[in-house]
Amino acid sequence: MIEGHVAVVTGAGSGLGAATARHLARLGAKVACIDLIEDAAAAVAADIGGLALGADVSDAAAVEAAFDRILGTLGVPRVTVSCAGIGTAARILPRDGSLTVGQFERTLRVNLVGTYTVMSIAARAMAAAEPLDRDGARGVIVNTASIAYQDGQIGQAAYSASKGGVASMTLPAARELARFGIRVMTIAPGLFETAMSAGLPDDARAEILKAVPFPARMGDANEFARLVQCIVENPMLNGSVIRLDAAVRMPIK
């Protein structure tokens, strides 16, 4: 379901999304790279011979327009990987007594509503396609949560809620889309080398890594991409959340 087929990756301009887009292309997929920053998507697409599209995943009309172009240019997507998201940190009750409701809403809109939007539009396209095998498989959707959905730290209420929503809808989505031959899985990555972690001071990085049992390092984005490959290639993986975290459990803060 990879070689010769169409794969869509959101957040493909950097980090986990870029690594996934590159890996799927190496495996022979025709990759559509969607990112809020179209130039970033274009840079990755140019390297892998893919299609670049700029879209805000929280904007349903923009996502529909992107998928319409994918359908018209590359064909029906058989793999969709949602990596687009934002990392936020804000206390429920900051020291100055201000409210952070707006930041909470924005985080859910991008991370949760955006993932749901991409999943819905991708599933609609897959459901109309012909089955690929005797099981009736039509496609695979891989969403991205975070270990914060279980190990949320102080200041991560919004982020944890958004990723908890992504994790929680995995099983009901898989159950609903099963009749169309569409599988749904979620990866909950731990500490990875991405743009979000690149700015960490050395002392902060060293402190964080003390909590990682083995291997005692940040994850490589290619390790995330390889798990996406495993999910797509193994038809019995469906309706579950996989922690990809080197056995880390995050402390309170």
PDB file of C-alpha atoms in Angstrom:
ATOM      1  CA  MET A   1       0.000   0.000   0.000  1.00  0.00           C
ATOM      2  CA  ILE A   2       3.048   2.263  -0.278  1.00  0.00           C
ATOM      3  CA  GLU A   3       4.979   1.668  -3.497  1.00  0.00           C
ATOM      4  CA  GLY A   4       3.232   3.259  -6.436  1.00  0.00           C
ATOM      5  CA  HIS A   5       0.422   4.647  -4.296  1.00  0.00           C
ATOM      6  CA  VAL A   6      -0.421   8.173  -3.171  1.00  0.00           C
ATOM      7  CA  ALA A   7       0.464   9.267   0.357  1.00  0.00           C
ATOM      8  CA  VAL A   8      -0.533  12.547   1.973  1.00  0.00           C
ATOM      9  CA  VAL A   9       1.487  14.002   4.835  1.00  0.00           C
ATOM     10  CA  THR A  10       0.444  17.120   6.728  1.00  0.00           C
ATOM     11  CA  GLY A  11       3.025  19.160   8.569  1.00  0.00           C
ATOM     12  CA  ALA A  12       5.379  17.906   5.875  1.00  0.00           C
ATOM     13  CA  GLY A  13       7.517  21.023   5.821  1.00  0.00           C
ATOM     14  CA  SER A  14       9.556  20.087   8.881  1.00  0.00           C
ATOM     15  CA  GLY A  15      10.164  17.644  11.717  1.00  0.00           C
ATOM     16  CA  LEU A  16       8.223  14.394  11.884  1.00  0.00           C
ATOM     17  CA  GLY A  17       6.170  15.270   8.825  1.00  0.00           C
ATOM     18  CA  ALA A  18       9.174  16.012   6.622  1.00  0.00           C
ATOM     19  CA  ALA A  19      10.913  12.802   7.705  1.00  0.00           C
ATOM     20  CA  THR A  20       7.749  10.806   6.990  1.00  0.00           C
ATOM     21  CA  ALA A  21       7.279  12.380   3.560  1.00  0.00           C
ATOM     22  CA  ARG A  22      10.888  11.628   2.622  1.00  0.00           C
ATOM     23  CA  HIS A  23      10.695   8.054   3.920  1.00  0.00           C
ATOM     24  CA  LEU A  24       7.478   7.240   2.087  1.00  0.00           C
ATOM     25  CA  ALA A  25       8.946   8.680  -1.106  1.00  0.00           C
ATOM     26  CA  ARG A  26      12.016   6.447  -0.718  1.00  0.00           C
ATOM     27  CA  LEU A  27       9.623   3.509  -0.470  1.00  0.00           C
ATOM     28  CA  GLY A  28       8.091   4.449  -3.808  1.00  0.00           C
ATOM     29  CA  ALA A  29       5.041   6.470  -2.783  1.00  0.00           C
ATOM     30  CA  LYS A  30       3.801   9.511  -4.674  1.00  0.00           C
ATOM     31  CA  VAL A  31       3.789  12.013  -1.820  1.00  0.00           C
ATOM     32  CA  ALA A  32       1.658  15.113  -1.369  1.00  0.00           C
ATOM     33  CA  CYS A  33       3.250  17.474   1.172  1.00  0.00           C
ATOM     34  CA  ILE A  34       0.813  19.751   2.991  1.00  0.00           C
ATOM     35  CA  ASP A  35       2.045  22.472   5.316  1.00  0.00           C
ATOM     36  CA  LEU A  36       0.813  25.809   6.620  1.00  0.00           C
ATOM     37  CA  ILE A  37       4.059  27.263   5.220  1.00  0.00           C
ATOM     38  CA  GLU A  38       3.859  26.373   1.546  1.00  0.00           C
ATOM     39  CA  ASP A  39       7.510  27.242   0.881  1.00  0.00           C
ATOM     40  CA  ALA A  40       8.568  24.663   3.487  1.00  0.00           C
ATOM     41  CA  ALA A  41       6.349  22.040   1.862  1.00  0.00           C
ATOM     42  CA  ALA A  42       7.739  22.988  -1.533  1.00  0.00           C
ATOM     43  CA  ALA A  43      11.328  22.506  -0.349  1.00  0.00           C
ATOM     44  CA  VAL A  44      10.602  18.955   0.815  1.00  0.00           C
ATOM     45  CA  ALA A  45       8.483  18.167  -2.248  1.00  0.00           C
ATOM     46  CA  ALA A  46      11.256  19.351  -4.552  1.00  0.00           C
ATOM     47  CA  ASP A  47      13.704  16.945  -2.911  1.00  0.00           C
ATOM     48  CA  ILE A  48      11.423  13.925  -3.236  1.00  0.00           C
ATOM     49  CA  GLY A  49       9.557  14.646  -6.453  1.00  0.00           C
ATOM     50  CA  GLY A  50       6.328  15.254  -4.576  1.00  0.00           C
ATOM     51  CA  LEU A  51       3.457  17.708  -4.724  1.00  0.00           C
ATOM     52  CA  ALA A  52       3.503  20.733  -2.408  1.00  0.00           C
ATOM     53  CA  LEU A  53       0.360  22.357  -1.055  1.00  0.00           C
ATOM     54  CA  GLY A  54      -0.132  25.144   1.451  1.00  0.00           C
ATOM     55  CA  ALA A  55      -3.098  24.698   3.798  1.00  0.00           C
ATOM     56  CA  ASP A  56      -4.174  25.392   7.352  1.00  0.00           C
ATOM     57  CA  VAL A  57      -5.461  22.035   8.614  1.00  0.00           C
ATOM     58  CA  SER A  58      -7.979  23.767  10.871  1.00  0.00           C
ATOM     59  CA  ASP A  59      -9.624  25.303   7.767  1.00  0.00           C
ATOM     60  CA  ALA A  60     -11.889  22.641   6.251  1.00  0.00           C
ATOM     61  CA  ALA A  61     -12.257  24.502   2.956  1.00  0.00           C
ATOM     62  CA  ALA A  62      -8.470  24.755   2.565  1.00  0.00           C
ATOM     63  CA  VAL A  63      -8.018  21.049   3.309  1.00  0.00           C
ATOM     64  CA  GLU A  64     -10.766  20.113   0.844  1.00  0.00           C
ATOM     65  CA  ALA A  65      -9.117  22.251  -1.830  1.00  0.00           C
ATOM     66  CA  ALA A  66      -5.773  20.553  -1.149  1.00  0.00           C
ATOM     67  CA  PHE A  67      -7.283  17.072  -1.437  1.00  0.00           C
ATOM     68  CA  ASP A  68      -9.128  18.045  -4.622  1.00  0.00           C
ATOM     69  CA  ARG A  69      -5.800  19.008  -6.131  1.00  0.00           C
ATOM     70  CA  ILE A  70      -4.193  15.787  -4.926  1.00  0.00           C
ATOM     71  CA  LEU A  71      -7.002  13.722  -6.447  1.00  0.00           C
ATOM     72  CA  GLY A  72      -6.716  15.567  -9.730  1.00  0.00           C
ATOM     73  CA  THR A  73      -2.920  15.483  -9.885  1.00  0.00           C
ATOM     74  CA  LEU A  74      -1.743  12.291  -8.180  1.00  0.00           C
ATOM     75  CA  GLY A  75      -4.851  10.189  -7.636  1.00  0.00           C
ATOM     76  CA  VAL A  76      -6.594   8.692  -4.632  1.00  0.00           C
ATOM     77  CA  PRO A  77      -4.551   8.808  -1.413  1.00  0.00           C
ATOM     78  CA  ARG A  78      -4.144   5.384   0.170  1.00  0.00           C
ATOM     79  CA  VAL A  79      -2.062   6.641   3.094  1.00  0.00           C
ATOM     80  CA  THR A  80      -2.656   9.826   5.077  1.00  0.00           C
ATOM     81  CA  VAL A  81      -0.386  10.861   7.926  1.00  0.00           C
ATOM     82  CA  SER A  82      -1.339  13.856  10.075  1.00  0.00           C
ATOM     83  CA  CYS A  83       1.733  15.490  11.591  1.00  0.00           C
ATOM     84  CA  ALA A  84       0.568  19.102  11.514  1.00  0.00           C
ATOM     85  CA  GLY A  85       0.245  20.625  14.950  1.00  0.00           C
ATOM     86  CA  ILE A  86       1.421  23.268  17.366  1.00  0.00           C
ATOM     87  CA  GLY A  87       3.128  22.979  20.730  1.00  0.00           C
ATOM     88  CA  THR A  88       1.866  25.332  23.392  1.00  0.00           C
ATOM     89  CA  ALA A  89       2.619  26.027  27.023  1.00  0.00           C
ATOM     90  CA  ALA A  90       0.253  28.053  29.178  1.00  0.00           C
ATOM     91  CA  ARG A  91      -0.946  27.647  32.726  1.00  0.00           C
ATOM     92  CA  ILE A  92      -4.647  27.475  33.511  1.00  0.00           C
ATOM     93  CA  LEU A  93      -4.072  30.185  36.101  1.00  0.00           C
ATOM     94  CA  PRO A  94      -0.966  32.242  35.304  1.00  0.00           C
ATOM     95  CA  ARG A  95       0.661  34.255  38.069  1.00  0.00           C
ATOM     96  CA  ASP A  96      -0.808  37.466  36.695  1.00  0.00           C
ATOM     97  CA  GLY A  97      -4.326  36.039  36.924  1.00  0.00           C
ATOM     98  CA  SER A  98      -4.980  36.342  33.182  1.00  0.00           C
ATOM     99  CA  LEU A  99      -7.055  33.833  31.251  1.00  0.00           C
ATOM    100  CA  THR A 100      -5.606  31.551  28.591  1.00  0.00           C
ATOM    101  CA  VAL A 101      -8.876  30.388  27.066  1.00  0.00           C
ATOM    102  CA  GLY A 102      -7.971  31.775  23.639  1.00  0.00           C
ATOM    103  CA  GLN A 103      -4.744  29.785  23.548  1.00  0.00           C
ATOM    104  CA  PHE A 104      -6.628  26.674  24.662  1.00  0.00           C
ATOM    105  CA  GLU A 105      -9.151  27.084  21.839  1.00  0.00           C
ATOM    106  CA  ARG A 106      -6.465  27.658  19.214  1.00  0.00           C
ATOM    107  CA  THR A 107      -4.516  24.585  20.319  1.00  0.00           C
ATOM    108  CA  LEU A 108      -7.588  22.371  20.057  1.00  0.00           C
ATOM    109  CA  ARG A 109      -8.551  23.914  16.737  1.00  0.00           C
ATOM    110  CA  VAL A 110      -5.208  23.097  15.124  1.00  0.00           C
ATOM    111  CA  ASN A 111      -4.218  19.848  16.830  1.00  0.00           C
ATOM    112  CA  LEU A 112      -7.587  18.162  17.314  1.00  0.00           C
ATOM    113  CA  VAL A 113     -10.051  19.747  14.892  1.00  0.00           C
ATOM    114  CA  GLY A 114      -7.326  19.867  12.241  1.00  0.00           C
ATOM    115  CA  THR A 115      -6.583  16.162  12.641  1.00  0.00           C
ATOM    116  CA  TYR A 116     -10.299  15.315  12.536  1.00  0.00           C
ATOM    117  CA  THR A 117     -10.760  17.458   9.419  1.00  0.00           C
ATOM    118  CA  VAL A 118      -7.899  15.796   7.538  1.00  0.00           C
ATOM    119  CA  MET A 119      -9.070  12.344   8.631  1.00  0.00           C
ATOM    120  CA  SER A 120     -12.640  13.019   7.465  1.00  0.00           C
ATOM    121  CA  ILE A 121     -11.657  14.322   4.051  1.00  0.00           C
ATOM    122  CA  ALA A 122      -9.058  11.591   3.519  1.00  0.00           C
ATOM    123  CA  ALA A 123     -11.552   8.889   4.527  1.00  0.00           C
ATOM    124  CA  ARG A 124     -14.117  10.224   2.071  1.00  0.00           C
ATOM    125  CA  ALA A 125     -11.609   9.951  -0.771  1.00  0.00           C
ATOM    126  CA  MET A 126     -10.444   6.471   0.279  1.00  0.00           C
ATOM    127  CA  ALA A 127     -13.974   5.131   0.732  1.00  0.00           C
ATOM    128  CA  ALA A 128     -14.810   5.894  -2.899  1.00  0.00           C
ATOM    129  CA  ALA A 129     -11.781   4.005  -4.208  1.00  0.00           C
ATOM    130  CA  GLU A 130     -11.505   0.382  -5.264  1.00  0.00           C
ATOM    131  CA  PRO A 131     -10.232  -2.148  -2.678  1.00  0.00           C
ATOM    132  CA  LEU A 132      -6.552  -3.040  -2.922  1.00  0.00           C
ATOM    133  CA  ASP A 133      -6.611  -6.620  -1.639  1.00  0.00           C
ATOM    134  CA  ARG A 134      -8.848  -9.539  -0.711  1.00  0.00           C
ATOM    135  CA  ASP A 135      -9.472  -8.019   2.728  1.00  0.00           C
ATOM    136  CA  GLY A 136     -11.076  -5.033   1.051  1.00  0.00           C
ATOM    137  CA  ALA A 137      -8.402  -2.576   2.247  1.00  0.00           C
ATOM    138  CA  ARG A 138      -8.781   0.918   0.840  1.00  0.00           C
ATOM    139  CA  GLY A 139      -6.411   2.988   2.937  1.00  0.00           C
ATOM    140  CA  VAL A 140      -4.638   3.789   6.193  1.00  0.00           C
ATOM    141  CA  ILE A 141      -4.833   6.932   8.306  1.00  0.00           C
ATOM    142  CA  VAL A 142      -2.095   7.586  10.862  1.00  0.00           C
ATOM    143  CA  ASN A 143      -2.644  10.420  13.325  1.00  0.00           C
ATOM    144  CA  THR A 144      -0.133  11.969  15.713  1.00  0.00           C
ATOM    145  CA  ALA A 145      -0.807  12.415  19.404  1.00  0.00           C
ATOM    146  CA  SER A 146       1.919  12.822  22.050  1.00  0.00           C
ATOM    147  CA  ILE A 147       2.899  11.147  25.291  1.00  0.00           C
ATOM    148  CA  ALA A 148       1.531  14.361  26.824  1.00  0.00           C
ATOM    149  CA  TYR A 149      -1.937  12.849  26.434  1.00  0.00           C
ATOM    150  CA  GLN A 150      -1.015  10.640  29.384  1.00  0.00           C
ATOM    151  CA  ASP A 151       1.986  12.422  30.925  1.00  0.00           C
ATOM    152  CA  GLY A 152       0.924  16.045  30.636  1.00  0.00           C
ATOM    153  CA  GLN A 153       3.105  18.437  32.587  1.00  0.00           C
ATOM    154  CA  ILE A 154       2.266  21.715  34.274  1.00  0.00           C
ATOM    155  CA  GLY A 155       1.469  24.197  31.525  1.00  0.00           C
ATOM    156  CA  GLN A 156       0.383  21.516  29.079  1.00  0.00           C
ATOM    157  CA  ALA A 157      -3.352  21.425  29.784  1.00  0.00           C
ATOM    158  CA  ALA A 158      -4.254  22.679  26.317  1.00  0.00           C
ATOM    159  CA  TYR A 159      -1.665  20.579  24.492  1.00  0.00           C
ATOM    160  CA  SER A 160      -2.521  17.447  26.486  1.00  0.00           C
ATOM    161  CA  ALA A 161      -6.240  17.957  25.908  1.00  0.00           C
ATOM    162  CA  SER A 162      -5.724  18.309  22.162  1.00  0.00           C
ATOM    163  CA  LYS A 163      -3.521  15.219  21.926  1.00  0.00           C
ATOM    164  CA  GLY A 164      -5.792  13.292  24.282  1.00  0.00           C
ATOM    165  CA  GLY A 165      -8.614  13.978  21.870  1.00  0.00           C
ATOM    166  CA  VAL A 166      -6.569  12.612  18.974  1.00  0.00           C
ATOM    167  CA  ALA A 167      -5.786   9.465  20.961  1.00  0.00           C
ATOM    168  CA  SER A 168      -9.370   9.017  22.164  1.00  0.00           C
ATOM    169  CA  MET A 169     -10.946   9.145  18.718  1.00  0.00           C
ATOM    170  CA  THR A 170      -8.626   6.446  17.338  1.00  0.00           C
ATOM    171  CA  LEU A 171     -10.743   3.433  18.256  1.00  0.00           C
ATOM    172  CA  PRO A 172     -14.175   4.879  17.385  1.00  0.00           C
ATOM    173  CA  ALA A 173     -12.781   6.140  14.090  1.00  0.00           C
ATOM    174  CA  ALA A 174     -11.299   2.723  13.302  1.00  0.00           C
ATOM    175  CA  ARG A 175     -14.583   1.021  14.176  1.00  0.00           C
ATOM    176  CA  GLU A 176     -16.623   3.389  12.030  1.00  0.00           C
ATOM    177  CA  LEU A 177     -14.320   3.306   9.005  1.00  0.00           C
ATOM    178  CA  ALA A 178     -13.802  -0.470   9.127  1.00  0.00           C
ATOM    179  CA  ARG A 179     -16.748  -1.051   6.798  1.00  0.00           C
ATOM    180  CA  PHE A 180     -14.900   0.935   4.136  1.00  0.00           C
ATOM    181  CA  GLY A 181     -11.667  -1.003   4.617  1.00  0.00           C
ATOM    182  CA  ILE A 182      -9.895   1.993   6.173  1.00  0.00           C
ATOM    183  CA  ARG A 183      -7.607   1.526   9.164  1.00  0.00           C
ATOM    184  CA  VAL A 184      -6.894   4.247  11.731  1.00  0.00           C
ATOM    185  CA  MET A 185      -3.887   4.299  14.028  1.00  0.00           C
ATOM    186  CA  THR A 186      -2.237   6.900  16.230  1.00  0.00           C
ATOM    187  CA  ILE A 187       1.392   7.375  17.217  1.00  0.00           C
ATOM    188  CA  ALA A 188       2.162   9.131  20.503  1.00  0.00           C
ATOM    189  CA  PRO A 189       5.793  10.249  20.208  1.00  0.00           C
ATOM    190  CA  GLY A 190       7.918  11.133  23.188  1.00  0.00           C
ATOM    191  CA  LEU A 191      10.951  13.410  23.062  1.00  0.00           C
ATOM    192  CA  PHE A 192      12.086  13.876  19.467  1.00  0.00           C
ATOM    193  CA  GLU A 193      14.575  16.079  17.673  1.00  0.00           C
ATOM    194  CA  THR A 194      12.263  18.545  15.920  1.00  0.00           C
ATOM    195  CA  ALA A 195      11.961  22.299  15.481  1.00  0.00           C
ATOM    196  CA  MET A 196      10.088  22.395  18.815  1.00  0.00           C
ATOM    197  CA  SER A 197      13.043  20.913  20.686  1.00  0.00           C
ATOM    198  CA  ALA A 198      15.839  22.535  18.675  1.00  0.00           C
ATOM    199  CA  GLY A 199      15.832  25.684  20.769  1.00  0.00           C
ATOM    200  CA  LEU A 200      16.335  23.947  24.115  1.00  0.00           C
ATOM    201  CA  PRO A 201      19.394  25.120  26.055  1.00  0.00           C
ATOM    202  CA  ASP A 202      22.013  22.426  26.672  1.00  0.00           C
ATOM    203  CA  ASP A 203      21.320  22.291  30.411  1.00  0.00           C
ATOM    204  CA  ALA A 204      17.571  21.916  29.856  1.00  0.00           C
ATOM    205  CA  ARG A 205      18.182  19.176  27.282  1.00  0.00           C
ATOM    206  CA  ALA A 206      20.471  17.309  29.681  1.00  0.00           C
ATOM    207  CA  GLU A 207      17.872  17.519  32.443  1.00  0.00           C
ATOM    208  CA  ILE A 208      15.136  16.204  30.178  1.00  0.00           C
ATOM    209  CA  LEU A 209      17.271  13.293  28.975  1.00  0.00           C
ATOM    210  CA  LYS A 210      17.768  12.122  32.558  1.00  0.00           C
ATOM    211  CA  ALA A 211      14.170  10.889  32.441  1.00  0.00           C
ATOM    212  CA  VAL A 212      14.690   8.761  29.311  1.00  0.00           C
ATOM    213  CA  PRO A 213      15.514   5.114  30.217  1.00  0.00           C
ATOM    214  CA  PHE A 214      16.790   3.655  26.931  1.00  0.00           C
ATOM    215  CA  PRO A 215      17.978   4.672  24.509  1.00  0.00           C
ATOM    216  CA  ALA A 216      18.869   7.746  26.600  1.00  0.00           C
ATOM    217  CA  ARG A 217      18.546  10.283  23.817  1.00  0.00           C
ATOM    218  CA  MET A 218      16.020  12.256  21.834  1.00  0.00           C
ATOM    219  CA  GLY A 219      14.230  10.284  19.158  1.00  0.00           C
ATOM    220  CA  ASP A 220      15.156  10.715  15.515  1.00  0.00           C
ATOM    221  CA  ALA A 221      12.337  11.769  13.194  1.00  0.00           C
ATOM    222  CA  ASN A 222      13.222   8.878  10.889  1.00  0.00           C
ATOM    223  CA  GLU A 223      12.286   6.472  13.696  1.00  0.00           C
ATOM    224  CA  PHE A 224       8.797   7.971  13.667  1.00  0.00           C
ATOM    225  CA  ALA A 225       8.679   7.563   9.882  1.00  0.00           C
ATOM    226  CA  ARG A 226       9.719   3.921  10.142  1.00  0.00           C
ATOM    227  CA  LEU A 227       6.843   3.256  12.534  1.00  0.00           C
ATOM    228  CA  VAL A 228       4.462   4.817  10.010  1.00  0.00           C
ATOM    229  CA  GLN A 229       5.806   2.325   7.476  1.00  0.00           C
ATOM    230  CA  CYS A 230       5.243  -0.586   9.869  1.00  0.00           C
ATOM    231  CA  ILE A 231       1.670   0.518  10.519  1.00  0.00           C
ATOM    232  CA  VAL A 232       0.862   0.816   6.835  1.00  0.00           C
ATOM    233  CA  GLU A 233       2.418  -2.544   5.990  1.00  0.00           C
ATOM    234  CA  ASN A 234       0.874  -4.557   8.846  1.00  0.00           C
ATOM    235  CA  PRO A 235      -2.880  -4.993   8.235  1.00  0.00           C
ATOM    236  CA  MET A 236      -3.594  -6.114  11.805  1.00  0.00           C
ATOM    237  CA  LEU A 237      -2.566  -2.769  13.266  1.00  0.00           C
ATOM    238  CA  ASN A 238      -5.820  -0.879  13.686  1.00  0.00           C
ATOM    239  CA  GLY A 239      -7.614   1.197  16.297  1.00  0.00           C
ATOM    240  CA  SER A 240      -4.670   1.561  18.689  1.00  0.00           C
ATOM    241  CA  VAL A 241      -2.309   4.203  20.043  1.00  0.00           C
ATOM    242  CA  ILE A 242       1.405   3.357  20.049  1.00  0.00           C
ATOM    243  CA  ARG A 243       3.753   5.211  22.385  1.00  0.00           C
ATOM    244  CA  LEU A 244       7.106   5.798  20.715  1.00  0.00           C
ATOM    245  CA  ASP A 245       9.050   7.038  23.705  1.00  0.00           C
ATOM    246  CA  ALA A 246      12.024   4.917  24.873  1.00  0.00           C
ATOM    247  CA  ALA A 247      10.002   4.126  28.039  1.00  0.00           C
ATOM    248  CA  VAL A 248      10.047   7.716  29.277  1.00  0.00           C
ATOM    249  CA  ARG A 249       7.390   8.950  31.726  1.00  0.00           C
ATOM    250  CA  MET A 250       7.420  12.701  32.042  1.00  0.00           C
ATOM    251  CA  PRO A 251       7.738  14.376  35.466  1.00  0.00           C
ATOM    252  CA  ILE A 252       5.312  16.969  36.816  1.00  0.00           C
ATOM    253  CA  LYS A 253       7.198  19.841  35.180  1.00  0.00           C
TER     254      LYS A 253
END
